[in-house]
Coordinates of C-alpha atoms in Angstrom, one line a residue:
X16 CA 88.6 77.9 119.9
X17 CA 91.9 77.0 118.2
X18 CA 91.6 76.2 114.5
X19 CA 92.8 72.6 113.6
X20 CA 92.6 69.6 111.3
X21 CA 92.5 66.1 112.5
X22 CA 92.8 62.8 110.6
X23 CA 91.3 59.5 111.6
X24 CA 91.2 55.9 110.2
X25 CA 89.7 52.5 110.8
X26 CA 92.2 49.9 111.8
X27 CA 90.7 47.0 109.8
X28 CA 89.0 48.9 106.9
X29 CA 90.6 50.6 103.9
X30 CA 89.0 53.9 104.9
X31 CA 90.3 57.1 106.4
X32 CA 89.1 60.6 106.9
X33 CA 89.7 64.0 108.5
X34 CA 87.8 66.9 110.0
X35 CA 88.7 70.6 110.6
X36 CA 87.5 73.8 112.2
X37 CA 88.7 77.1 110.8
X38 CA 86.6 79.8 112.5
X39 CA 89.5 82.1 113.4
X40 CA 91.1 81.8 110.0
X41 CA 87.8 82.3 108.2
X42 CA 87.0 85.4 110.3
X43 CA 90.4 86.9 109.5
X44 CA 89.9 86.3 105.8
X45 CA 86.5 88.0 106.0
X46 CA 87.8 90.9 108.0
X47 CA 88.5 93.1 105.0
X48 CA 86.1 91.3 102.6
X49 CA 83.4 93.4 100.9
X50 CA 82.2 91.2 98.1
X51 CA 79.0 89.1 97.6
X52 CA 77.9 86.7 100.3
X53 CA 78.2 83.8 97.8
X54 CA 81.9 84.5 97.3
X55 CA 82.4 84.9 101.0
X56 CA 80.9 81.4 101.5
X57 CA 83.2 80.0 98.7
X58 CA 86.2 81.4 100.5
X59 CA 85.3 79.4 103.6
X60 CA 84.7 76.3 101.5
X61 CA 88.0 76.5 99.7
X62 CA 89.8 76.9 103.0
X63 CA 88.0 73.9 104.5
X64 CA 88.6 71.8 101.4
X65 CA 92.3 72.6 101.4
X66 CA 92.7 71.8 105.1
X67 CA 91.0 68.5 104.7
X68 CA 93.0 67.6 101.6
X69 CA 96.2 68.5 103.3
X70 CA 95.7 65.6 105.8
X71 CA 96.4 63.2 102.9
X72 CA 99.8 64.9 101.9
X73 CA 103.3 64.3 103.3
X74 CA 106.6 66.2 102.9
X75 CA 105.2 69.2 101.2
X76 CA 106.2 72.9 101.6
X77 CA 103.0 74.5 100.3
X78 CA 99.6 73.4 99.0
X79 CA 97.5 75.5 96.7
X80 CA 93.9 75.0 95.7
X81 CA 92.4 77.3 93.1
X82 CA 89.2 77.5 91.1
X83 CA 89.2 79.8 88.0
X84 CA 87.2 80.5 84.9
X85 CA 86.8 82.9 82.1
X86 CA 83.4 83.9 83.5
X87 CA 82.5 86.3 86.4
X88 CA 84.4 84.3 89.0
X89 CA 88.0 84.9 88.0
X90 CA 89.9 83.2 90.8
X91 CA 89.3 81.6 94.1
X92 CA 92.5 80.5 95.8
X93 CA 93.7 79.1 99.2
X94 CA 97.2 78.3 100.3
X95 CA 98.5 76.3 103.2
X96 CA 102.1 75.7 104.4
X97 CA 103.4 72.6 106.1
X98 CA 103.5 74.5 109.3
X99 CA 99.7 75.0 109.2
X100 CA 99.6 78.7 108.0
X101 CA 96.6 79.4 105.7
X102 CA 95.3 82.3 103.6
X103 CA 92.8 82.8 100.8
X104 CA 91.2 85.4 98.5
X105 CA 88.9 85.7 95.5
X106 CA 88.5 87.9 92.4
X107 CA 85.1 88.2 90.8
X108 CA 83.0 90.4 88.6
X109 CA 79.6 91.8 89.3
X110 CA 77.0 89.2 88.9
X111 CA 79.3 86.3 89.7
X112 CA 77.4 83.0 89.8
X113 CA 78.0 80.4 92.5
X114 CA 77.0 77.6 90.1
X115 CA 80.4 76.6 88.7
X116 CA 78.8 74.5 86.0
X117 CA 77.7 77.7 84.2
X118 CA 81.2 79.2 84.1
X119 CA 83.2 78.9 80.8
X120 CA 86.5 77.1 80.9
X121 CA 86.1 76.5 84.7
X122 CA 88.9 74.4 86.3
X123 CA 89.9 73.3 89.8
X124 CA 93.7 73.0 90.3
X125 CA 95.5 71.4 93.2
X126 CA 99.2 72.2 93.4
X127 CA 101.7 70.5 95.7
X128 CA 104.9 72.5 96.1
X129 CA 107.6 70.3 97.5
X130 CA 110.1 73.1 97.9
X131 CA 113.9 72.8 97.7
X132 CA 113.7 73.6 94.0
X133 CA 111.9 70.3 93.4
X134 CA 109.2 70.0 90.7
X135 CA 105.7 70.9 91.6
X136 CA 102.8 68.5 91.1
X137 CA 99.5 69.8 89.8
X138 CA 96.2 68.0 89.3
X139 CA 93.4 69.5 87.2
X140 CA 89.7 68.7 86.8
X141 CA 86.8 70.6 85.3
X142 CA 84.7 72.4 87.9
X143 CA 81.4 70.8 88.7
X144 CA 78.4 72.7 90.0
X145 CA 79.9 73.1 93.5
X146 CA 83.3 73.0 95.1
X147 CA 82.3 69.9 97.1
X148 CA 81.4 68.0 93.9
X149 CA 84.6 69.3 92.2
X150 CA 86.7 67.9 95.1
X151 CA 85.0 64.6 94.9
X152 CA 85.7 64.5 91.2
X153 CA 89.3 65.4 91.7
X154 CA 89.9 62.4 93.9
X155 CA 88.1 60.1 91.5
X156 CA 89.8 61.4 88.4
X157 CA 93.2 62.6 89.5
X158 CA 94.0 60.7 92.6
X159 CA 92.0 57.7 91.4
X160 CA 90.7 57.1 94.9
X161 CA 87.0 57.8 95.7
X162 CA 86.5 60.5 98.3
X163 CA 83.6 62.3 100.0
X164 CA 83.7 65.9 101.2
X165 CA 81.2 67.8 103.4
X166 CA 82.0 71.5 103.7
X167 CA 80.1 73.5 106.3
X168 CA 80.3 77.3 106.2
X169 CA 78.2 79.9 108.0
X170 CA 79.0 83.4 106.7
X171 CA 77.0 85.3 109.3
X172 CA 78.5 83.4 112.2
X173 CA 81.9 83.3 110.6
X174 CA 82.2 79.5 111.1
X175 CA 83.8 77.0 108.8
X176 CA 84.6 73.4 109.1
X177 CA 83.9 70.0 107.5
X178 CA 84.6 66.3 107.2
X179 CA 86.3 64.2 104.5
X180 CA 86.3 60.4 103.8
X181 CA 88.6 58.6 101.4
X182 CA 88.3 55.0 100.2
X183 CA 91.8 53.4 100.2
X184 CA 93.0 50.4 98.2
X185 CA 91.6 47.2 99.6
X186 CA 88.3 45.4 99.9
X187 CA 85.5 47.7 101.1
X188 CA 81.9 46.7 100.4
X189 CA 79.9 49.1 98.4
X190 CA 77.4 49.1 101.3
X191 CA 80.1 50.1 103.8
X192 CA 81.1 53.1 101.7
X193 CA 77.5 54.1 101.4
X194 CA 76.9 53.9 105.1
X195 CA 80.0 55.9 105.9
X196 CA 79.3 58.7 103.5
X197 CA 75.6 58.9 104.5
X198 CA 76.6 59.2 108.1
X199 CA 78.7 62.3 107.3
X200 CA 75.9 63.6 105.0
X201 CA 73.0 63.6 107.4
X202 CA 72.1 66.5 109.7
X203 CA 72.5 70.3 109.5
X204 CA 75.8 72.1 109.1
X205 CA 75.6 73.3 112.7
X206 CA 75.1 69.8 114.0
X207 CA 78.1 68.6 112.0
X208 CA 80.3 71.4 113.3
X209 CA 79.3 70.7 116.9
X210 CA 79.7 66.9 116.6
X211 CA 82.3 65.2 118.7
X212 CA 84.2 62.7 116.5
X213 CA 85.1 60.4 119.5
X214 CA 81.4 59.9 120.0
X215 CA 79.9 59.6 116.5
X216 CA 82.7 58.1 114.5
X217 CA 82.5 54.7 116.4
X218 CA 78.8 54.6 115.6
X219 CA 79.5 54.3 111.9
X220 CA 80.9 50.8 112.2
X221 CA 80.3 49.7 115.8
X222 CA 82.3 46.5 115.4
X223 CA 85.4 48.2 114.0
X224 CA 88.0 50.3 115.8
X225 CA 88.5 53.9 114.7
X226 CA 91.6 55.9 115.7
X227 CA 92.1 59.7 115.8
X228 CA 95.4 61.4 115.0
X229 CA 96.5 64.3 117.1
X230 CA 95.0 67.6 116.1
X231 CA 97.2 69.9 113.9
X232 CA 96.9 73.6 114.9
X233 CA 96.1 75.9 111.9
X234 CA 96.5 79.6 111.8
X235 CA 96.1 82.6 109.4
X236 CA 99.4 83.4 107.9
X237 CA 100.5 85.6 105.0
X238 CA 103.9 85.4 103.4
X239 CA 103.8 88.9 102.0
X240 CA 106.6 91.3 103.1
X241 CA 108.2 94.6 102.0
X242 CA 111.2 92.8 100.8
X243 CA 109.0 90.6 98.6
X244 CA 107.3 93.6 97.1
X245 CA 110.7 95.2 96.5
X246 CA 111.7 92.1 94.5
X247 CA 108.5 92.3 92.5
X248 CA 109.1 96.0 91.7
X249 CA 112.7 95.3 90.6
X250 CA 111.5 92.5 88.3
X251 CA 108.9 94.9 86.7
X252 CA 111.7 97.4 86.0
X253 CA 112.6 101.0 86.9
X254 CA 110.7 102.5 84.0
X255 CA 107.4 101.1 85.1
X256 CA 108.0 102.1 88.7
X257 CA 108.9 105.7 87.7
X258 CA 105.9 105.9 85.4
X259 CA 103.6 105.0 88.4
X260 CA 105.4 107.6 90.5
X261 CA 104.7 110.3 87.9
X262 CA 101.0 109.5 87.6
X263 CA 100.2 108.4 91.2
X264 CA 102.7 110.2 93.3
X265 CA 103.8 107.0 95.0
X266 CA 103.9 103.3 94.2
X267 CA 101.3 101.5 96.4
X268 CA 101.0 97.8 96.5
X269 CA 98.2 96.0 98.5
X270 CA 98.4 92.3 99.4
X271 CA 95.3 90.6 98.0
X272 CA 95.4 88.1 100.9
X273 CA 95.9 90.1 104.1
X274 CA 95.4 93.7 102.6
X275 CA 98.6 94.9 104.0
X276 CA 99.6 98.2 102.2
X277 CA 103.1 98.8 101.1
X278 CA 103.9 102.4 100.0
X279 CA 107.0 103.5 98.1
X280 CA 107.8 107.2 97.8
X281 CA 110.2 108.6 95.1
X282 CA 113.2 108.3 97.5
X283 CA 112.3 104.6 98.2
X284 CA 112.2 103.9 94.4
X285 CA 115.5 105.8 93.8
X286 CA 117.2 103.7 96.5
X287 CA 115.7 100.5 95.2
X288 CA 117.1 101.0 91.7
X289 CA 120.4 102.7 92.8
X290 CA 123.5 101.4 91.1
X291 CA 124.9 98.4 92.8
X292 CA 121.8 97.9 95.1
X293 CA 121.6 94.2 95.8
X294 CA 118.3 92.3 95.3
X295 CA 117.1 91.2 98.7

């Protein structure tokens, strides 16, 4: 199955939404993961949440969603490019709680990187008890447009997907919003992942026409490279690189997203900092 996201909307209602499946991407993120199952589930949720949120954005170069705190869960982050490349990782301490409401100074940040040296936009909200509740709060507080997220993640089966609804400006009865969100809320995660939108979406409002956009393919993609690591080492300085060489015998950098290992021997470091060596 190819990973994808797909938007949809009702022609005569101020209501839109999206769905996604990220099984291949999620399995790749979990390939080298060795942490708690709760964090593994959160990695799936942050990927799904970001893929759904991305369907509301236009003309961006990169989107970043990250949850962080001063408690055991230090960082949970997912990135997505306009081309549909996704990656994610998390940092945690032993005993990390999955209840975000118990984490000190816990925040959810959504960053829109427009590229081309243009300013970034970032929205911040306090983390609620779950990532789902936090995303709903983000749309209410930062976007000022009510939204409903359903994130479905099965760690054992390495399946991840979900649905999203957003109430747009215009007249929409409270009852219609309740009906739409309850339709997405019912049933098990597996039934939601298997649901065919062309069959069940028209059932929400039988008298209204719903339209589906073309699916956008999504893939696992990491932007790390040896050249990028070289730039990072140069920015840290020759003294720090040589100190690491003296104590470790080599400078070894491992990408936190894809776990690619970049090794620099003494000759590599000497060439990197040679007089007149250009920065790549």
